[in-house]
Amino acid sequence: MVEKNSASPGNPPKRFLRLRQFLGDVPLLAWLFGGLISVLIEQQVGERLANLLGLPKIPVLFGFMLAMKEPLLLPGALAYVLVLYILTIVLIGKITARPFNLMAAKMIQWPIAIPVILHLVVLYAIMHFWADISLYRELTLKLTLIAIMLTLSLNIINGYMGEFSCSHPGFMSLGAYGASAVMVLFFVNDRLFGDAILPEVLGPFLFPLALILGGIVAALGALLIAIPSFKTRGDYLAIISLAFMFIVKSLFENLQFLGGARGLKGQPDLANLPTVFIWLVICVWVINNFVRSTMGKALNAVRDDELAAEAMTVNTRRTKMVAFLFAAFWAGVAGGLFAHTVRFINPNTFGVQRLAEILAMVYFGGLNSVYGSIVGAVSLNLLGEMLRPLALFKWIIIPLLLILIMIYRPTGLVAFKEFDVRKLIQPKRKPEKEV
Amino acid sequence: MRKGFLALVAVLVLGLALAPCGLAAQKTIKIGINAPITGDIPKVGEGSKYAAEMWLEDIKAAGGLDVGGVKYDVEVIIEDNESKPESAAKAATKLITEDEVLAIVGPQSSAQAIPAGEMANNFGTPMISPWSTNPDTTKDRPFVFRGCFLDPFQGPVVANFIKEEFGFTKAAVLYDVASDYPKGLAEVFKEAWEKNNGPGSVVAFESFTTKDADFSSQLTNIINSGAEVLFTPQYYNEVALIVQQAHELGWKNPIVGSDSWGSAETVKLCGEECYGLFFTTHYAAAGATGATKAFIDRYNQKYGYVPDDVGALTWDSLRIVQAAIQGTGGLSGDLKKDREAVKDAMANIKEFDGITGKMTFTPDGDPIKCAVIVRISDKGEFEFYKSVCP
């Protein structure tokens, strides 16, 4: 769906224009409805359809993995995706465009929360039924959603603030260890912390608090590095933040009560799909509001010209500090969710490799843009998973893609685009015949 | 246009209604390999992959796997875990839910084996990690096994060996504090040594961090401490540096290592400096006999180098899986039941005769097996010195 909405490069060829004409009047809710129907159909008859097309099972990630292992199945997998996802969604979206447009027109006059929640519920239902097919899908989806949070939070610093920070894995590990320590201490009979203190039923209630605590720990870490490093700019901040990442890593390697280099395991299994989804929604909402607030605009001013911003009464120091801590907080929350999804963390998980991964998602998706972060995190995560059968070649293809993106769109796929919820859910009219 | 769509939909609906409900069950057994093909330790992944290929060759040559009188085809599915914990968990989940494997061999390192073992245990799939030495991998997980001995066994073996062989009472330890395996083993060794020789008999307990290349300050401390022997449970690249630098600084006493030395690269990098040193490991390549020799020769001929312990342990793990599948006495075709049966059969394996020694599993899924003490000969080969059994 994302591909279709964003099929608007500078000079689109004619058939794209025609496609846009054809699909331009479909509102978001109709798309979501189409998606919901398509995953429901998959749940009911997916297995049979797959067998009919000669596939052994439902293609788990759009048939990519299957086709790569057995190229003969490629037509079947393509047909499956075409019929079940693309055709169904387009067809239903197109058919229901008119009633949903009317509905959207009505809803847009209500308080914004009502239509937004409606959209989110449908979106969640799609994910739920899609992930219901296979636990592998669910795990991949959860890690993808967490990656969106990480990407978005780094985008605040690297995109909106225009600095180059390398300490995100550090913040993530602070959050991961913070949240894990609390949860393991209270709810798990463990070698490191001894017996559980609280009954297990309280776990889900304390989990959000533990995540927030993890976020706060990360923000405190960010404060430690922000104070000395904001006297510098550019390359120096990058170096200081990189050093910070290594300091955090070796801190956890040496903290025996948190497992040291052996890592910490046994986090309770609380990061299920709805939990991760709700946290992601909160994260996107808060960050989107933040970057569109006066503070966010001040942040852009600092990025473009710090001196001019100072002259225009922007308190640059405070702005930078708040943004940095804010980003670290969300990285910490994402780290906590990550720890409870994988249910094992060790200091090595939060090293240079993780940093490269997050940076790639930010720059692939697009700087200074919420859309971009979502696109970057989702595409790189799914791509990484879909190309898994290629093993070594995966690490040639993905970097190559990144290089191509950097050449043709130097700021990323969807950079500098505002995420306007009202615009997103409003009724759509047929675009005029332009050009 | 819309008519076309409708026709298509009609055809599909009809097709679906007539489609058979699932294909007939094929007689194929799938075994998953969860290995670090890419990432930090690709050599380990390669060893696992080659061992699996050789095993599959054997099965194919025999015309399939005979379980309870029925011949099954065997398929090995190798999944890359990028040597990352979350990727190992994903790979395990994919093997279990998508590929529907009967059992999983791998991951090799503990950092990947712990999260992958969690998934395997939750979904009731037997998993055996050939190389992971962290107790957490198998602890409280009935479905998870391992193919190697644990550090709490290896540490005392080294300590006792040094005492018997040289009669030393003062030891020094040099280890990587940031890496899970050396750190754990160093601590176990220290405990065992001090139990033998009294508190304070480990006169120097020096550490460094992964990727350090200069150990002169630690080694100087060790030399000044009056230690009679140096124990360093490090990987091959560090072993070469440590041994060379120690000799440069005037260290003349023995240096003893652990199973992480057991790579062909150790001698390649270290050269003559390492000749005559001892380490504990799972099997000795030089002077091996019987099945072990057959395996080494075949591997060497096929891939051009003597397999290190990962290859041998993976081979053994695969054969344990094979023995367990055959030990079920027949598969029902119901994957859940079969996995359960394979797990039970694996737990009941007694005195399994592997190329790395005889194995019997404890209730935790850890094998009771002998360690081998190897001397690096004057030709640079790993020579069998003696065997220590629990």
PDB file of C-alpha atoms in Angstrom, chain A residues 22 41 45 47-52 55-60 65 69-70 83 87 90-91 94-95 133-137 139-140 143 191 249-250 253-254 256 259-263 265-266 269 338 341-344 346 348-349 353-354 357 381 384-385 388-389 391-395, chain B residues 1-2 5 8-9 12 15-23 37-40 77-91 93-94 97-100 110-112 114-115 118-119 122-123 133-136 139 141 151 177-181 183-185 187 209-210:
ATOM      1  CA  PHE A  22      -7.676   5.324 -11.328  1.00  0.00           C
ATOM      2  CA  ILE A  41      -9.534 -14.155   2.933  1.00  0.00           C
ATOM      3  CA  VAL A  45      -8.661 -19.917   1.994  1.00  0.00           C
ATOM      4  CA  GLU A  47      -3.835 -22.556   2.347  1.00  0.00           C
ATOM      5  CA  ARG A  48      -6.068 -23.842  -0.422  1.00  0.00           C
ATOM      6  CA  LEU A  49      -5.137 -21.045  -2.792  1.00  0.00           C
ATOM      7  CA  ALA A  50      -1.475 -21.767  -2.168  1.00  0.00           C
ATOM      8  CA  ASN A  51      -1.977 -25.447  -2.871  1.00  0.00           C
ATOM      9  CA  LEU A  52      -3.945 -24.609  -5.985  1.00  0.00           C
ATOM     10  CA  LEU A  55       2.901 -23.859  -3.399  1.00  0.00           C
ATOM     11  CA  PRO A  56       3.575 -26.075  -0.396  1.00  0.00           C
ATOM     12  CA  LYS A  57       2.421 -23.461   2.111  1.00  0.00           C
ATOM     13  CA  ILE A  58       1.132 -19.912   2.369  1.00  0.00           C
ATOM     14  CA  PRO A  59       4.055 -17.757   1.186  1.00  0.00           C
ATOM     15  CA  VAL A  60       5.134 -16.247   4.453  1.00  0.00           C
ATOM     16  CA  MET A  65      11.796 -16.623   0.338  1.00  0.00           C
ATOM     17  CA  LYS A  69      14.885 -21.318  -2.735  1.00  0.00           C
ATOM     18  CA  GLU A  70      12.902 -22.864  -5.546  1.00  0.00           C
ATOM     19  CA  VAL A  83      -4.514 -12.274  -6.397  1.00  0.00           C
ATOM     20  CA  LEU A  87      -6.016  -7.433  -6.720  1.00  0.00           C
ATOM     21  CA  VAL A  90      -7.347  -2.601  -5.284  1.00  0.00           C
ATOM     22  CA  LEU A  91     -10.690  -4.103  -6.104  1.00  0.00           C
ATOM     23  CA  LYS A  94     -12.058   0.912  -5.589  1.00  0.00           C
ATOM     24  CA  ILE A  95     -15.502  -0.538  -4.996  1.00  0.00           C
ATOM     25  CA  ILE A 133      -0.912 -17.216   9.937  1.00  0.00           C
ATOM     26  CA  SER A 134       2.549 -17.917  11.281  1.00  0.00           C
ATOM     27  CA  LEU A 135       4.581 -17.142  14.377  1.00  0.00           C
ATOM     28  CA  TYR A 136       7.488 -16.287  12.158  1.00  0.00           C
ATOM     29  CA  ARG A 137       5.457 -13.480  10.637  1.00  0.00           C
ATOM     30  CA  LEU A 139       8.158 -12.144  15.282  1.00  0.00           C
ATOM     31  CA  THR A 140       9.297 -10.387  12.118  1.00  0.00           C
ATOM     32  CA  LEU A 143      10.883  -6.534  15.373  1.00  0.00           C
ATOM     33  CA  ARG A 191      19.981 -16.948  38.982  1.00  0.00           C
ATOM     34  CA  LYS A 249      28.800  -1.501  25.995  1.00  0.00           C
ATOM     35  CA  SER A 250      31.812  -2.109  28.177  1.00  0.00           C
ATOM     36  CA  GLU A 253      30.161  -6.202  29.940  1.00  0.00           C
ATOM     37  CA  ASN A 254      31.554  -5.504  33.385  1.00  0.00           C
ATOM     38  CA  GLN A 256      28.227  -8.783  36.869  1.00  0.00           C
ATOM     39  CA  GLY A 259      24.994 -10.960  33.604  1.00  0.00           C
ATOM     40  CA  GLY A 260      28.102  -9.305  32.198  1.00  0.00           C
ATOM     41  CA  ALA A 261      29.261 -10.569  28.839  1.00  0.00           C
ATOM     42  CA  ARG A 262      27.079 -13.658  29.208  1.00  0.00           C
ATOM     43  CA  GLY A 263      23.968 -11.561  28.819  1.00  0.00           C
ATOM     44  CA  LYS A 265      17.902 -13.853  29.742  1.00  0.00           C
ATOM     45  CA  GLY A 266      14.456 -14.807  30.963  1.00  0.00           C
ATOM     46  CA  ASP A 269       7.026 -12.800  27.494  1.00  0.00           C
ATOM     47  CA  PHE A 338      13.315  -5.424  21.962  1.00  0.00           C
ATOM     48  CA  THR A 341      10.642  -9.730  22.319  1.00  0.00           C
ATOM     49  CA  VAL A 342      13.912 -11.598  21.877  1.00  0.00           C
ATOM     50  CA  ARG A 343      13.980 -12.403  25.605  1.00  0.00           C
ATOM     51  CA  PHE A 344      17.739 -12.353  25.749  1.00  0.00           C
ATOM     52  CA  ASN A 346      23.909  -9.276  25.728  1.00  0.00           C
ATOM     53  CA  ASN A 348      27.373  -7.394  21.980  1.00  0.00           C
ATOM     54  CA  THR A 349      23.879  -6.961  20.568  1.00  0.00           C
ATOM     55  CA  GLN A 353      26.570  -3.432  13.765  1.00  0.00           C
ATOM     56  CA  ARG A 354      23.334  -2.279  15.361  1.00  0.00           C
ATOM     57  CA  GLU A 357      21.579  -0.930  10.900  1.00  0.00           C
ATOM     58  CA  ASN A 381      13.631  -5.023   7.801  1.00  0.00           C
ATOM     59  CA  GLY A 384      16.646  -8.273   5.193  1.00  0.00           C
ATOM     60  CA  GLU A 385      14.225 -11.016   6.068  1.00  0.00           C
ATOM     61  CA  ARG A 388      17.673 -14.339   4.021  1.00  0.00           C
ATOM     62  CA  PRO A 389      18.118 -17.375   1.737  1.00  0.00           C
ATOM     63  CA  ALA A 391      23.074 -15.454   2.865  1.00  0.00           C
ATOM     64  CA  LEU A 392      26.219 -13.610   1.833  1.00  0.00           C
ATOM     65  CA  PHE A 393      24.723 -11.942  -1.242  1.00  0.00           C
ATOM     66  CA  LYS A 394      22.211 -10.242   0.982  1.00  0.00           C
ATOM     67  CA  TRP A 395      25.053  -8.131   2.296  1.00  0.00           C
TER      68      TRP A 395
ATOM     69  CA  MET B   1     -12.664  -4.156 -17.166  1.00  0.00           C
ATOM     70  CA  ARG B   2     -14.831  -4.853 -14.191  1.00  0.00           C
ATOM     71  CA  PHE B   5     -12.305  -8.972 -12.692  1.00  0.00           C
ATOM     72  CA  LEU B   8     -11.435 -13.924 -12.582  1.00  0.00           C
ATOM     73  CA  VAL B   9     -12.985 -13.939  -9.127  1.00  0.00           C
ATOM     74  CA  LEU B  12     -10.839 -18.466  -8.420  1.00  0.00           C
ATOM     75  CA  GLY B  15     -10.928 -23.344  -8.170  1.00  0.00           C
ATOM     76  CA  LEU B  16     -10.735 -22.969  -4.428  1.00  0.00           C
ATOM     77  CA  ALA B  17     -13.856 -24.992  -3.913  1.00  0.00           C
ATOM     78  CA  LEU B  18     -12.444 -27.815  -5.970  1.00  0.00           C
ATOM     79  CA  ALA B  19      -8.892 -27.628  -4.659  1.00  0.00           C
ATOM     80  CA  PRO B  20      -7.777 -30.568  -2.563  1.00  0.00           C
ATOM     81  CA  CYS B  21      -7.469 -29.767   1.093  1.00  0.00           C
ATOM     82  CA  GLY B  22      -3.738 -30.032   1.578  1.00  0.00           C
ATOM     83  CA  LEU B  23      -1.338 -32.289  -0.240  1.00  0.00           C
ATOM     84  CA  ILE B  37      26.962 -18.253   7.722  1.00  0.00           C
ATOM     85  CA  THR B  38      27.560 -14.485   7.710  1.00  0.00           C
ATOM     86  CA  GLY B  39      28.593 -12.169  10.552  1.00  0.00           C
ATOM     87  CA  ASP B  40      31.509 -12.263  12.960  1.00  0.00           C
ATOM     88  CA  ILE B  77      17.643 -26.628   5.602  1.00  0.00           C
ATOM     89  CA  ILE B  78      20.499 -24.282   6.411  1.00  0.00           C
ATOM     90  CA  GLU B  79      19.433 -20.960   7.866  1.00  0.00           C
ATOM     91  CA  ASP B  80      21.812 -18.067   8.404  1.00  0.00           C
ATOM     92  CA  ASN B  81      21.637 -16.407  11.828  1.00  0.00           C
ATOM     93  CA  GLU B  82      24.093 -13.605  10.972  1.00  0.00           C
ATOM     94  CA  SER B  83      25.679 -14.333  14.342  1.00  0.00           C
ATOM     95  CA  LYS B  84      23.058 -12.071  15.974  1.00  0.00           C
ATOM     96  CA  PRO B  85      20.715 -13.077  18.825  1.00  0.00           C
ATOM     97  CA  GLU B  86      17.496 -11.709  17.330  1.00  0.00           C
ATOM     98  CA  SER B  87      18.325 -13.142  13.949  1.00  0.00           C
ATOM     99  CA  ALA B  88      18.948 -16.550  15.527  1.00  0.00           C
ATOM    100  CA  ALA B  89      15.521 -16.360  17.178  1.00  0.00           C
ATOM    101  CA  LYS B  90      13.954 -15.483  13.827  1.00  0.00           C
ATOM    102  CA  ALA B  91      15.804 -18.269  12.051  1.00  0.00           C
ATOM    103  CA  THR B  93      11.075 -19.622  14.434  1.00  0.00           C
ATOM    104  CA  LYS B  94      11.194 -19.833  10.662  1.00  0.00           C
ATOM    105  CA  THR B  97       6.850 -22.824  11.839  1.00  0.00           C
ATOM    106  CA  GLU B  98       7.600 -22.397   8.146  1.00  0.00           C
ATOM    107  CA  ASP B  99       9.898 -25.222   7.186  1.00  0.00           C
ATOM    108  CA  GLU B 100       8.377 -27.540   9.782  1.00  0.00           C
ATOM    109  CA  SER B 110      25.784 -19.201  23.243  1.00  0.00           C
ATOM    110  CA  ALA B 111      24.624 -15.679  22.444  1.00  0.00           C
ATOM    111  CA  GLN B 112      22.555 -17.140  19.618  1.00  0.00           C
ATOM    112  CA  ILE B 114      20.096 -19.004  24.246  1.00  0.00           C
ATOM    113  CA  PRO B 115      17.356 -17.054  22.394  1.00  0.00           C
ATOM    114  CA  GLU B 118      13.866 -20.346  23.992  1.00  0.00           C
ATOM    115  CA  MET B 119      11.909 -20.512  20.739  1.00  0.00           C
ATOM    116  CA  ASN B 122       8.378 -22.943  23.513  1.00  0.00           C
ATOM    117  CA  PHE B 123       7.316 -24.560  20.259  1.00  0.00           C
ATOM    118  CA  THR B 133      29.018 -23.831  26.531  1.00  0.00           C
ATOM    119  CA  ASN B 134      26.774 -21.463  28.495  1.00  0.00           C
ATOM    120  CA  PRO B 135      24.701 -23.389  31.087  1.00  0.00           C
ATOM    121  CA  ASP B 136      21.680 -21.143  30.337  1.00  0.00           C
ATOM    122  CA  LYS B 139      18.819 -25.008  31.679  1.00  0.00           C
ATOM    123  CA  ARG B 141      14.570 -26.498  28.673  1.00  0.00           C
ATOM    124  CA  ASP B 151      32.973 -25.035  31.229  1.00  0.00           C
ATOM    125  CA  VAL B 177      36.500  -9.758  29.849  1.00  0.00           C
ATOM    126  CA  ALA B 178      34.069  -8.714  27.114  1.00  0.00           C
ATOM    127  CA  SER B 179      33.566 -12.130  25.635  1.00  0.00           C
ATOM    128  CA  ASP B 180      31.197 -14.601  27.184  1.00  0.00           C
ATOM    129  CA  TYR B 181      33.160 -17.824  26.770  1.00  0.00           C
ATOM    130  CA  LYS B 183      35.358 -14.978  30.824  1.00  0.00           C
ATOM    131  CA  GLY B 184      33.233 -17.855  32.080  1.00  0.00           C
ATOM    132  CA  LEU B 185      36.020 -20.369  31.669  1.00  0.00           C
ATOM    133  CA  GLU B 187      36.420 -17.866  36.384  1.00  0.00           C
ATOM    134  CA  THR B 209      38.814  -6.397  25.864  1.00  0.00           C
ATOM    135  CA  THR B 210      37.886  -7.972  22.543  1.00  0.00           C
TER     136      THR B 210
END
